[in-house]
Short mmCIF file of C-alpha atoms in Angstrom, two decimals:
data_model
loop_
_atom_site.label_atom_id
_atom_site.label_comp_id
_atom_site.label_asym_id
_atom_site.label_seq_id
_atom_site.Cartn_x
_atom_site.Cartn_y
_atom_site.Cartn_z
CA MET W 1339 -31.74 -19.79 18.61
CA LYS W 1340 -34.16 -16.97 17.72
CA PRO W 1341 -32.86 -15.07 14.66
CA GLN W 1342 -31.70 -11.54 15.18
CA THR W 1343 -33.93 -8.68 14.05
CA PRO W 1344 -32.43 -6.11 11.62
CA PRO W 1345 -31.97 -3.50 14.40
CA GLN W 1346 -30.16 -6.15 16.52
CA ARG W 1347 -27.92 -7.17 13.60
CA ALA W 1348 -27.13 -3.49 12.90
CA ILE W 1349 -26.39 -2.52 16.56
CA LEU W 1350 -24.21 -5.58 17.22
CA GLY W 1351 -22.35 -5.17 13.91
CA LEU W 1352 -21.61 -1.49 14.57
CA GLU W 1353 -20.57 -2.15 18.23
CA SER W 1354 -18.16 -4.86 17.10
CA PHE W 1355 -16.71 -2.72 14.28
CA ILE W 1356 -16.23 0.36 16.43
CA SER W 1357 -14.84 -1.42 19.53
CA THR W 1358 -12.45 -3.84 17.79
CA PRO W 1359 -8.99 -2.32 17.07
CA LEU W 1360 -7.75 -2.90 13.53
CA ALA W 1361 -4.72 -4.96 14.61
CA GLU W 1362 -6.94 -7.35 16.61
CA LYS W 1363 -9.30 -7.73 13.70
CA LEU W 1364 -6.46 -8.51 11.33
CA GLU W 1365 -4.75 -11.00 13.69
CA GLN W 1366 -7.89 -13.13 14.17
CA HIS W 1367 -6.79 -15.44 11.37
CA LEU W 1368 -3.78 -16.45 13.43
CA ASN W 1369 -6.10 -18.09 15.95
CA ILE W 1370 -8.98 -19.22 13.73
CA ASP W 1371 -8.93 -21.92 11.10
CA SER W 1372 -10.22 -20.32 7.88
CA GLN W 1373 -11.11 -23.77 6.51
CA GLU W 1374 -13.47 -24.20 9.47
CA ILE W 1375 -14.99 -20.83 8.65
CA ALA W 1376 -15.66 -21.96 5.07
CA LEU W 1377 -17.37 -25.17 6.22
CA THR W 1378 -19.50 -23.26 8.75
CA LEU W 1379 -20.42 -20.74 6.05
CA PHE W 1380 -21.42 -23.57 3.69
CA GLN W 1381 -23.72 -25.18 6.31
CA ASP W 1382 -25.30 -21.79 7.09
CA VAL W 1383 -25.95 -21.00 3.44
CA ALA W 1384 -27.23 -24.52 2.73
CA ALA W 1385 -29.66 -24.21 5.66
CA SER W 1386 -30.96 -20.68 4.93
CA VAL W 1387 -30.73 -19.75 1.26
CA PRO W 1388 -33.48 -21.26 -0.88
CA ALA W 1389 -31.58 -20.86 -4.20
CA TYR W 1390 -28.54 -22.69 -2.91
CA GLN W 1391 -30.70 -25.38 -1.42
CA ALA W 1392 -32.31 -25.92 -4.84
CA PHE W 1393 -28.93 -25.82 -6.53
CA LEU W 1394 -27.55 -28.53 -4.25
CA THR W 1395 -30.62 -30.70 -4.76
CA GLU W 1396 -30.21 -30.43 -8.55
CA GLN W 1397 -26.61 -31.56 -8.11
CA GLY W 1398 -27.63 -34.47 -5.83
CA ILE W 1399 -25.69 -33.13 -2.88
CA ASN W 1400 -26.71 -33.68 0.77
CA PRO W 1401 -25.23 -30.80 2.87
CA ARG W 1402 -24.67 -33.22 5.78
CA ASP W 1403 -22.11 -35.03 3.64
CA ILE W 1404 -19.84 -31.94 3.48
CA GLN W 1405 -17.69 -32.44 6.58
CA THR W 1406 -14.07 -31.76 5.53
CA LEU W 1407 -12.18 -29.29 3.35
CA GLU W 1408 -11.76 -32.04 0.78
CA ASP W 1409 -15.59 -32.49 0.70
CA PHE W 1410 -15.97 -28.66 0.35
CA GLN W 1411 -13.56 -28.50 -2.57
CA LYS W 1412 -15.62 -31.10 -4.47
CA LEU W 1413 -18.70 -28.83 -4.36
CA PRO W 1414 -19.68 -27.46 -7.81
CA LYS W 1415 -18.55 -23.96 -8.56
CA ILE W 1416 -21.19 -21.29 -8.95
CA ASN W 1417 -21.21 -18.31 -11.26
CA LYS W 1418 -23.62 -15.79 -12.70
CA GLU W 1419 -24.83 -18.15 -15.46
CA ASN W 1420 -25.44 -21.38 -13.51
CA TYR W 1421 -26.61 -19.64 -10.17
CA ILE W 1422 -27.19 -15.93 -9.96
CA SER W 1423 -29.18 -15.61 -13.21
CA ARG W 1424 -31.28 -18.76 -12.70
CA TYR W 1425 -33.05 -17.92 -9.48
CA PRO W 1426 -35.36 -15.03 -8.40
CA LEU W 1427 -33.43 -12.40 -6.52
CA PRO W 1428 -35.22 -12.96 -3.11
CA GLN W 1429 -34.39 -16.71 -3.30
CA LEU W 1430 -30.65 -15.82 -3.46
CA CYS W 1431 -30.87 -14.00 -0.11
CA ASN W 1432 -30.91 -15.39 3.43
CA ASN W 1433 -34.31 -16.95 4.23
CA GLY W 1434 -35.53 -15.98 0.77
CA LYS W 1435 -36.21 -12.47 1.90
CA LEU W 1436 -35.00 -9.52 -0.14
CA GLY W 1437 -36.22 -7.30 2.67
CA SER W 1438 -33.47 -8.65 4.90
CA CYS W 1439 -31.14 -6.36 2.96
CA ASP W 1440 -31.32 -2.58 3.15
CA MET W 1441 -29.66 -1.61 -0.09
CA ILE W 1442 -29.34 -2.80 -3.67
CA ALA W 1443 -26.58 -1.95 -6.12
CA ALA W 1444 -26.16 -2.73 -9.80
CA SER W 1445 -23.31 -4.01 -11.91
CA SER W 1446 -23.22 -4.08 -15.65
CA GLY W 1447 -20.80 -6.98 -16.02
CA SER W 1448 -19.36 -8.05 -19.34
CA THR W 1449 -22.80 -8.53 -21.03
CA GLY W 1450 -24.03 -5.02 -20.40
CA LYS W 1451 -27.18 -6.24 -18.71
CA PRO W 1452 -27.34 -5.06 -15.08
CA THR W 1453 -27.17 -7.56 -12.26
CA PHE W 1454 -28.61 -6.55 -8.92
CA TRP W 1455 -26.68 -7.13 -5.66
CA PRO W 1456 -28.55 -6.58 -2.37
CA ARG W 1457 -26.66 -6.10 0.89
CA PHE W 1458 -27.19 -5.19 4.54
CA LEU W 1459 -25.29 -2.72 6.72
CA THR W 1460 -23.29 -5.55 8.31
CA ASP W 1461 -22.00 -6.63 4.84
CA GLU W 1462 -20.58 -3.12 4.41
CA LEU W 1463 -19.00 -3.21 7.88
CA GLU W 1464 -17.05 -6.28 6.83
CA ILE W 1465 -15.69 -4.30 3.83
CA ALA W 1466 -15.11 -1.24 5.94
CA THR W 1467 -12.21 -3.04 7.56
CA ARG W 1468 -10.43 -3.08 4.21
CA PHE W 1469 -10.87 0.69 4.06
CA GLU W 1470 -9.66 0.98 7.58
CA GLN W 1471 -6.48 -0.89 6.66
CA ILE W 1472 -5.73 1.69 4.03
CA PHE W 1473 -6.70 4.80 5.94
CA HIS W 1474 -4.91 3.69 9.12
CA ASP W 1475 -1.82 1.80 7.84
CA SER W 1476 -1.11 3.75 4.66
CA PHE W 1477 -2.49 7.25 5.25
CA HIS W 1478 -2.24 7.57 9.10
CA ALA W 1479 -5.79 8.96 8.97
CA ASP W 1480 -6.37 8.08 12.58
CA ASN W 1481 -4.48 11.23 13.52
CA LYS W 1482 -4.74 13.43 10.42
CA GLN W 1483 -7.63 15.55 9.36
CA THR W 1484 -8.61 13.91 6.12
CA LEU W 1485 -10.97 14.92 3.26
CA ALA W 1486 -12.20 11.81 1.41
CA VAL W 1487 -13.42 12.76 -2.07
CA ILE W 1488 -15.59 10.00 -3.63
CA CYS W 1489 -14.85 10.03 -7.38
CA PHE W 1490 -16.52 6.71 -8.19
CA THR W 1491 -19.77 6.89 -10.13
CA LEU W 1492 -22.72 7.42 -7.86
CA GLY W 1493 -26.30 6.22 -8.40
CA THR W 1494 -27.14 2.51 -8.46
CA TRP W 1495 -23.57 1.44 -9.49
CA VAL W 1496 -21.83 -0.35 -6.73
CA GLY W 1497 -18.58 1.63 -6.28
CA GLY W 1498 -19.71 5.06 -5.20
CA MET W 1499 -22.33 4.46 -2.55
CA PHE W 1500 -20.43 1.41 -1.07
CA THR W 1501 -17.23 3.51 -0.73
CA THR W 1502 -19.08 6.47 0.77
CA ASN W 1503 -20.73 4.36 3.42
CA CYS W 1504 -17.44 2.59 4.39
CA CYS W 1505 -15.68 5.92 4.76
CA ARG W 1506 -18.45 7.19 7.04
CA TYR W 1507 -18.18 4.13 9.17
CA LEU W 1508 -14.55 4.98 9.80
CA ALA W 1509 -15.67 8.48 10.82
CA CYS W 1510 -18.11 6.90 13.27
CA LYS W 1511 -15.18 4.88 14.68
CA GLY W 1512 -13.34 8.06 15.52
CA TYR W 1513 -11.24 8.66 12.43
CA PRO W 1514 -11.13 12.49 11.66
CA ILE W 1515 -12.44 11.85 8.13
CA THR W 1516 -14.90 14.09 6.33
CA VAL W 1517 -16.55 12.68 3.17
CA ILE W 1518 -17.77 14.57 0.10
CA THR W 1519 -19.40 12.91 -2.94
CA PRO W 1520 -18.90 14.68 -6.32
CA GLY W 1521 -18.89 11.28 -8.06
CA ASN W 1522 -17.29 11.38 -11.46
CA ASN W 1523 -17.94 15.07 -12.05
CA LYS W 1524 -14.42 16.26 -12.86
CA THR W 1525 -15.17 19.99 -12.64
CA GLU W 1526 -16.79 19.54 -9.21
CA ILE W 1527 -13.87 17.45 -7.96
CA LEU W 1528 -11.39 20.17 -8.87
CA ARG W 1529 -13.54 22.88 -7.27
CA ILE W 1530 -13.82 20.87 -4.09
CA VAL W 1531 -10.09 20.21 -3.82
CA GLN W 1532 -9.30 23.87 -4.37
CA GLU W 1533 -11.91 25.34 -2.09
CA LEU W 1534 -11.84 22.78 0.72
CA GLY W 1535 -8.47 21.02 0.51
CA ASN W 1536 -6.53 23.55 2.59
CA ASN W 1537 -8.83 22.93 5.61
CA PHE W 1538 -7.45 19.44 5.90
CA GLU W 1539 -4.07 17.83 6.43
CA GLN W 1540 -4.55 15.47 3.49
CA VAL W 1541 -6.98 14.83 0.60
CA VAL W 1542 -7.84 11.27 -0.46
CA LEU W 1543 -9.22 10.83 -4.01
CA LEU W 1544 -11.10 7.53 -4.43
CA GLY W 1545 -11.90 6.36 -7.95
CA TYR W 1546 -10.90 4.33 -11.01
CA PRO W 1547 -7.21 4.72 -11.99
CA PRO W 1548 -7.67 6.25 -15.52
CA PHE W 1549 -10.31 8.64 -14.24
CA LEU W 1550 -8.14 9.83 -11.31
CA LYS W 1551 -5.21 10.44 -13.73
CA ASP W 1552 -7.53 12.43 -15.95
CA VAL W 1553 -8.58 14.49 -12.91
CA ILE W 1554 -5.02 15.17 -11.92
CA ASP W 1555 -3.92 16.04 -15.50
CA SER W 1556 -6.93 18.40 -15.88
CA GLY W 1557 -6.02 19.98 -12.59
CA ILE W 1558 -2.47 20.63 -13.78
CA ALA W 1559 -3.78 22.17 -16.95
CA ASN W 1560 -5.96 24.48 -14.82
CA ASN W 1561 -3.05 25.38 -12.50
CA VAL W 1562 -4.16 23.23 -9.53
CA GLN W 1563 -1.15 22.96 -7.23
CA TRP W 1564 -1.61 19.32 -6.20
CA GLY W 1565 1.47 19.32 -3.98
CA GLN W 1566 -0.07 21.57 -1.38
CA TYR W 1567 -2.93 19.16 -0.64
CA GLN W 1568 -0.95 16.00 0.40
CA ILE W 1569 -2.91 13.88 -2.09
CA LYS W 1570 -3.55 10.20 -1.45
CA LEU W 1571 -5.24 7.78 -3.92
CA VAL W 1572 -7.51 4.83 -3.40
CA MET W 1573 -8.34 2.92 -6.57
CA ALA W 1574 -10.17 -0.15 -7.86
CA GLY W 1575 -11.24 -1.73 -11.07
CA GLU W 1576 -8.09 -1.96 -13.20
CA VAL W 1577 -4.55 -3.35 -13.23
CA PHE W 1578 -1.93 -0.58 -13.57
CA SER W 1579 1.81 -0.59 -13.90
CA GLU W 1580 4.34 0.72 -11.35
CA GLU W 1581 5.42 3.21 -14.06
CA TRP W 1582 1.88 4.51 -13.90
CA ARG W 1583 2.10 4.82 -10.09
CA ASN W 1584 5.37 6.67 -10.49
CA LEU W 1585 3.96 9.02 -13.06
CA VAL W 1586 0.86 9.95 -11.11
CA GLY W 1587 2.96 10.13 -7.96
CA GLU W 1588 5.25 12.75 -9.61
CA ARG W 1589 2.28 14.84 -10.69
CA VAL W 1590 0.78 15.04 -7.11
CA ASN W 1591 4.25 15.36 -5.48
CA SER W 1592 3.98 11.95 -3.74
CA GLN W 1593 6.94 11.36 -1.46
CA ASN W 1594 6.31 7.71 -0.63
CA PRO W 1595 4.45 5.57 -3.22
CA CYS W 1596 4.14 2.65 -0.78
CA TYR W 1597 2.09 4.82 1.63
CA ASP W 1598 0.37 7.29 -0.70
CA PHE W 1599 -1.50 4.78 -2.90
CA ALA W 1600 -3.72 1.76 -2.39
CA SER W 1601 -5.65 -0.27 -4.88
CA MET W 1602 -8.54 -2.59 -3.95
CA TYR W 1603 -9.41 -5.90 -5.53
CA GLY W 1604 -13.16 -5.75 -5.50
CA THR W 1605 -16.25 -7.03 -7.26
CA ALA W 1606 -19.85 -5.97 -7.34
CA ASP W 1607 -20.64 -9.52 -6.34
CA ALA W 1608 -18.87 -9.47 -2.98
CA GLY W 1609 -17.50 -6.02 -2.24
CA VAL W 1610 -13.76 -5.79 -1.56
CA LEU W 1611 -11.91 -9.11 -1.51
CA GLY W 1612 -8.40 -7.74 -0.72
CA ASN W 1613 -6.40 -4.53 -0.75
CA GLU W 1614 -2.95 -3.23 -1.44
CA THR W 1615 -0.86 -2.63 1.64
CA PRO W 1616 2.47 -0.82 2.02
CA LEU W 1617 3.98 -4.30 2.15
CA SER W 1618 2.30 -5.58 -1.03
CA ILE W 1619 3.22 -2.36 -2.91
CA CYS W 1620 6.83 -2.57 -1.75
CA ILE W 1621 6.98 -6.13 -3.05
CA ARG W 1622 5.31 -5.34 -6.35
CA ARG W 1623 7.67 -2.49 -6.99
CA PHE W 1624 10.64 -4.78 -6.52
CA LEU W 1625 9.05 -7.31 -8.90
CA ALA W 1626 8.36 -4.57 -11.48
CA ALA W 1627 12.02 -3.75 -11.46
CA ASN W 1628 13.06 -7.38 -11.70
CA PRO W 1629 10.98 -9.11 -14.40
CA GLN W 1630 12.80 -12.39 -13.98
CA ALA W 1631 11.80 -12.59 -10.32
CA ALA W 1632 8.19 -11.73 -11.32
CA LYS W 1633 8.13 -14.47 -14.01
CA ALA W 1634 9.54 -16.98 -11.46
CA LEU W 1635 6.86 -16.04 -8.93
CA PHE W 1636 3.76 -15.60 -11.11
CA GLY W 1637 4.65 -17.80 -14.07
CA GLU W 1638 3.83 -15.01 -16.58
CA SER W 1639 5.56 -11.99 -18.14
CA ARG W 1640 2.88 -9.53 -17.06
CA LEU W 1641 2.67 -8.00 -13.59
CA PRO W 1642 -0.61 -8.76 -11.83
CA THR W 1643 -2.40 -6.78 -9.10
CA LEU W 1644 -0.92 -7.92 -5.76
CA VAL W 1645 -2.95 -7.52 -2.64
CA GLN W 1646 -3.31 -9.03 0.83
CA TYR W 1647 -6.55 -10.53 2.11
CA ASP W 1648 -8.15 -11.60 5.38
CA PRO W 1649 -8.84 -15.37 5.24
CA CYS W 1650 -11.46 -14.94 8.00
CA SER W 1651 -13.42 -12.58 5.74
CA ARG W 1652 -13.00 -14.24 2.33
CA PHE W 1653 -12.02 -17.84 1.69
CA PHE W 1654 -10.00 -18.18 -1.54
CA GLU W 1655 -9.20 -21.23 -3.61
CA VAL W 1656 -7.43 -21.64 -6.97
CA GLU W 1657 -8.68 -24.15 -9.50
CA ASN W 1658 -7.08 -24.41 -12.98
CA GLY W 1659 -5.63 -20.96 -12.60
CA ASN W 1660 -8.96 -19.37 -11.69
CA LEU W 1661 -9.72 -17.74 -8.34
CA LEU W 1662 -12.73 -18.93 -6.43
CA PHE W 1663 -13.99 -17.28 -3.26
CA SER W 1664 -16.62 -17.93 -0.57
CA GLY W 1665 -18.03 -15.32 1.73
CA LYS W 1666 -21.01 -13.72 3.51
CA ASN W 1667 -22.88 -11.06 1.56
CA GLY W 1668 -26.38 -9.98 0.91
CA ILE W 1669 -26.24 -12.87 -1.53
CA PRO W 1670 -23.96 -15.39 0.17
CA LEU W 1671 -21.60 -17.09 -2.20
CA ILE W 1672 -19.92 -20.52 -2.02
CA ARG W 1673 -16.96 -21.34 -4.39
CA TYR W 1674 -17.95 -18.51 -6.69
CA ASN W 1675 -16.01 -18.16 -9.93
CA ILE W 1676 -15.75 -14.62 -11.34
CA LEU W 1677 -13.40 -15.79 -14.08
CA ASP W 1678 -10.35 -13.91 -12.70
CA GLN W 1679 -7.09 -15.62 -13.26
CA GLY W 1680 -4.59 -15.54 -10.44
CA GLY W 1681 -3.12 -17.36 -7.48
CA LEU W 1682 -2.47 -17.39 -3.67
CA ILE W 1683 0.86 -17.03 -1.79
CA SER W 1684 1.17 -17.27 2.00
CA TYR W 1685 3.00 -14.60 3.93
CA GLU W 1686 5.76 -17.03 4.79
CA GLU W 1687 6.16 -18.23 1.21
CA MET W 1688 6.39 -14.72 -0.08
CA LEU W 1689 9.18 -13.67 2.25
CA LYS W 1690 11.01 -16.91 1.58
CA PHE W 1691 10.82 -16.40 -2.14
CA LEU W 1692 12.01 -12.79 -1.94
CA ALA W 1693 14.89 -13.82 0.26
CA LYS W 1694 16.16 -15.97 -2.56
CA TRP W 1695 16.33 -12.84 -4.65
CA ASP W 1696 18.11 -10.95 -1.86
CA PHE W 1697 15.22 -8.67 -1.10
CA ASN W 1698 13.69 -8.02 2.36
CA PRO W 1699 10.60 -5.83 2.10
CA LEU W 1700 10.34 -5.55 5.90
CA ALA W 1701 13.75 -3.88 6.08
CA GLU W 1702 12.85 -1.74 3.04
CA LEU W 1703 9.76 -0.31 4.63
CA GLN W 1704 11.35 0.47 8.02
CA GLN W 1705 7.89 1.08 9.49
CA ASN W 1706 5.52 -1.07 11.52
CA ARG W 1707 2.31 0.16 9.88
CA GLY W 1708 1.13 -1.78 6.96
CA ILE W 1709 2.95 -5.01 7.83
CA HIS W 1710 0.55 -7.83 8.72
CA GLN W 1711 1.06 -11.52 8.32
CA LEU W 1712 -1.82 -11.84 5.91
CA PRO W 1713 -1.72 -14.06 2.78
CA PHE W 1714 -1.40 -12.62 -0.72
CA VAL W 1715 -3.64 -13.01 -3.74
CA TYR W 1716 -2.49 -11.95 -7.17
CA VAL W 1717 -4.96 -11.17 -9.94
CA PHE W 1718 -4.30 -11.04 -13.66
CA GLY W 1719 -7.91 -10.38 -14.55
CA ARG W 1720 -9.81 -12.03 -17.34
CA SER W 1721 -7.86 -14.22 -19.74
CA ASN W 1722 -9.60 -12.99 -22.93
CA PHE W 1723 -7.67 -9.69 -23.17
CA THR W 1724 -4.49 -11.15 -24.61
CA VAL W 1725 -3.46 -11.52 -28.26
CA SER W 1726 -1.35 -14.40 -29.53
CA TYR W 1727 1.53 -13.58 -31.85
CA PHE W 1728 3.92 -16.29 -33.08
CA GLY W 1729 2.81 -18.45 -30.11
CA ALA W 1730 3.55 -15.69 -27.57
CA ASN W 1731 0.85 -14.20 -25.46
CA ILE W 1732 1.06 -10.41 -25.66
CA TYR W 1733 -0.57 -8.55 -22.72
CA PRO W 1734 -1.92 -5.04 -22.75
CA GLU W 1735 0.05 -4.40 -19.57
CA ASN W 1736 3.29 -4.79 -21.55
CA VAL W 1737 2.35 -2.10 -23.98
CA THR W 1738 1.09 0.20 -21.28
CA VAL W 1739 4.52 0.42 -19.78
CA GLY W 1740 5.96 1.50 -23.12
CA LEU W 1741 3.49 4.44 -23.24
CA GLU W 1742 4.28 5.58 -19.73
CA GLN W 1743 7.94 6.44 -20.36
CA PRO W 1744 9.13 10.00 -20.05
CA ILE W 1745 8.21 12.38 -22.89
CA ILE W 1746 5.81 9.80 -24.42
CA ARG W 1747 3.43 10.02 -21.50
CA GLU W 1748 2.97 13.74 -22.30
CA TRP W 1749 1.78 12.86 -25.78
CA VAL W 1750 -0.82 10.16 -25.13
CA THR W 1751 -3.89 9.49 -23.04
CA GLY W 1752 -2.84 5.97 -22.20
CA LYS W 1753 -5.54 4.27 -24.34
CA PHE W 1754 -4.52 2.03 -27.21
CA VAL W 1755 -5.82 -0.95 -29.19
CA LEU W 1756 -3.62 -3.98 -29.58
CA GLN W 1757 -4.23 -6.28 -32.52
CA VAL W 1758 -2.56 -8.91 -34.70
CA LYS W 1759 -3.22 -8.09 -38.38
CA GLU W 1760 -2.18 -9.48 -41.76
CA ASP W 1761 -0.73 -7.51 -44.69
CA SER W 1762 -1.59 -8.07 -48.35
CA ASP W 1763 0.84 -11.04 -48.49
CA LYS W 1764 -0.86 -12.58 -45.40
CA ASN W 1765 2.16 -11.86 -43.23
CA ARG W 1766 1.17 -11.19 -39.64
CA PHE W 1767 2.21 -8.06 -37.84
CA LEU W 1768 1.58 -6.56 -34.45
CA SER W 1769 -0.61 -3.41 -34.65
CA VAL W 1770 -0.87 -0.83 -31.84
CA VAL W 1771 -3.27 2.08 -32.40
CA VAL W 1772 -2.53 4.85 -29.82
CA GLU W 1773 -4.75 7.72 -28.76
CA LEU W 1774 -3.01 11.05 -28.65
CA ALA W 1775 -3.70 13.50 -25.85
CA SER W 1776 -5.95 16.47 -26.59
CA GLY W 1777 -4.13 19.14 -28.62
CA VAL W 1778 -1.19 16.85 -29.55
CA GLU W 1779 -0.45 16.56 -33.24
CA SER W 1780 0.67 13.32 -34.89
CA SER W 1781 4.15 13.23 -36.39
CA GLU W 1782 6.60 10.63 -37.74
CA GLU W 1783 9.04 11.49 -34.88
CA LYS W 1784 6.36 10.69 -32.24
CA SER W 1785 5.41 7.49 -34.02
CA ASN W 1786 8.98 6.32 -34.15
CA THR W 1787 9.65 7.21 -30.51
CA ILE W 1788 6.54 5.37 -29.35
CA THR W 1789 7.31 2.38 -31.50
CA ALA W 1790 10.82 2.08 -30.10
CA SER W 1791 9.51 2.40 -26.48
CA ILE W 1792 6.81 -0.29 -26.90
CA LEU W 1793 9.33 -2.65 -28.56
CA SER W 1794 11.89 -2.09 -25.78
CA GLN W 1795 9.34 -2.87 -23.05
CA LEU W 1796 8.01 -5.89 -24.91
CA LEU W 1797 11.53 -7.31 -25.08
CA ARG W 1798 12.23 -6.48 -21.46
CA LEU W 1799 9.06 -7.66 -19.86
CA ASN W 1800 7.78 -10.51 -22.08
CA SER W 1801 10.26 -13.39 -22.47
CA GLU W 1802 7.84 -15.25 -24.78
CA PHE W 1803 7.83 -12.31 -27.15
CA ALA W 1804 11.65 -12.01 -27.05
CA ASN W 1805 12.21 -15.69 -27.72
CA TYR W 1806 9.22 -16.77 -29.88
CA VAL W 1807 8.86 -13.87 -32.30
CA PRO W 1808 11.45 -13.60 -35.09
CA PRO W 1809 13.44 -10.34 -34.83
CA GLU W 1810 12.15 -9.17 -38.20
CA TYR W 1811 8.55 -9.40 -36.90
CA GLN W 1812 9.10 -7.89 -33.45
CA THR W 1813 8.73 -4.17 -34.28
CA PRO W 1814 5.10 -3.15 -33.85
CA GLN W 1815 3.31 -0.98 -36.44
CA VAL W 1816 2.17 2.07 -34.48
CA GLU W 1817 -0.71 4.30 -35.71
CA LEU W 1818 -1.56 7.53 -33.87
CA LYS W 1819 -5.12 8.69 -33.66
CA PRO W 1820 -6.62 11.91 -32.23
CA THR W 1821 -8.54 12.00 -29.01
CA GLY W 1822 -11.97 10.39 -29.26
CA ASP W 1823 -11.37 8.79 -32.64
CA ILE W 1824 -14.76 7.30 -33.57
CA GLU W 1825 -13.38 3.92 -34.72
CA TYR W 1826 -10.97 3.18 -31.93
CA PHE W 1827 -11.66 5.56 -29.06
CA PRO W 1828 -15.31 6.56 -29.07
CA VAL W 1829 -16.24 8.89 -26.18
CA GLY W 1830 -18.46 7.44 -23.50
CA VAL W 1831 -17.85 3.76 -24.39
CA LYS W 1832 -15.95 1.40 -22.10
CA HIS W 1833 -12.61 0.97 -23.75
CA ARG W 1834 -11.19 -2.42 -24.79
CA TYR W 1835 -7.38 -2.60 -25.17
CA THR W 1836 -7.38 -5.58 -27.50
CA ARG W 1837 -9.24 -6.70 -30.57
CA LYS W 1838 -9.12 -10.19 -32.11
#
């Protein structure tokens, strides 16, 4: 069959996206075997991507031998080091042509060296369905005049332009959405909300969680009345606690956290892999309030990001606790390992598990929107952000909850550095250096209150900590530092919450 030209691909992709109702798109997995999709994707990539052909040849693999899911799962994993970085960029694309893509984005990754990720319009349309889930099911934006304010960084970085394009595709589909792109210019965001917000029935802020909180807090300091704008938030990039969601919700006068927020699980490598839904948020909030249930479900004392995903769009696997995925992109990826720890839970398994804990999220929501029989993926993120203390893994997420309690959250920015140190007698102790909010003075009273809160949450949330660490070593040593402290919280540098 003659390959499609770029105009043909674009027109057919747009026609399909615009004409296919969201519910129909999300129900396709009920009639299509996602394993068959993965095998078909593999054969297509093996036939058309020069870099993957070379990779398979090096591994002594004949694509014709991959006929079953068991065969597929024996394929070697790929990652940035053994695949993306080893081949010229055009060779990673379909037919070895970089020109088959119409846009390139950059990601800095963990090394700080940018990696380039080309894509075509049809790759964005696949991701636009994730945005449609949020705007339709959570925000009811199909019948509400909506201002979408893009607060992700613009330029070559992947988040801003990708998000902008996806929101515009929704407008093309008939959603009454208007997009504006201040990027991460906080002053401009506040000006836009105040000058334009009242022309719309709701305002959606899309950005990274800590930045959006900073925007909201700065708005409050400048007398922005967030409650009048019906604020909704779309986030990506970081795990946050339900206490954080509650806190930010209070500050924007959110009436229903299951429908006013949505976080996306995405990567520069493959766009959005899954997204929070009202159902997943409802479940996560129950688990946050019931740490024993969360530990039974996830096997750990920290609460992961919990999203639903479309198995027809991204094929997930779990190997040794690491998430692997396969999917079409500007650079097609087969069994790609981004080093995220997590797991998969089917829709049926999730409801069955919750029933054992006497919780029914469907009854709790009492709404049809946002309930789809899609599988769940949970994501802890990278494993190297924990510290080990008396054999207990201590997670930054545990400390975060302690800083988000009433009163304390007014004193701090939310940034901290968690370390295990030794005193002069070589006795180990848990150190937490906390950044104070601008204008807040350090005091012994504040330090004692924060210490007690962190300890309380560590004991509540982390059963390893409660059982492994001797009581006399459980109390953390808290040190308070001013905003922007050069040693711990330098301005303009990506923050790390743990140090070894």
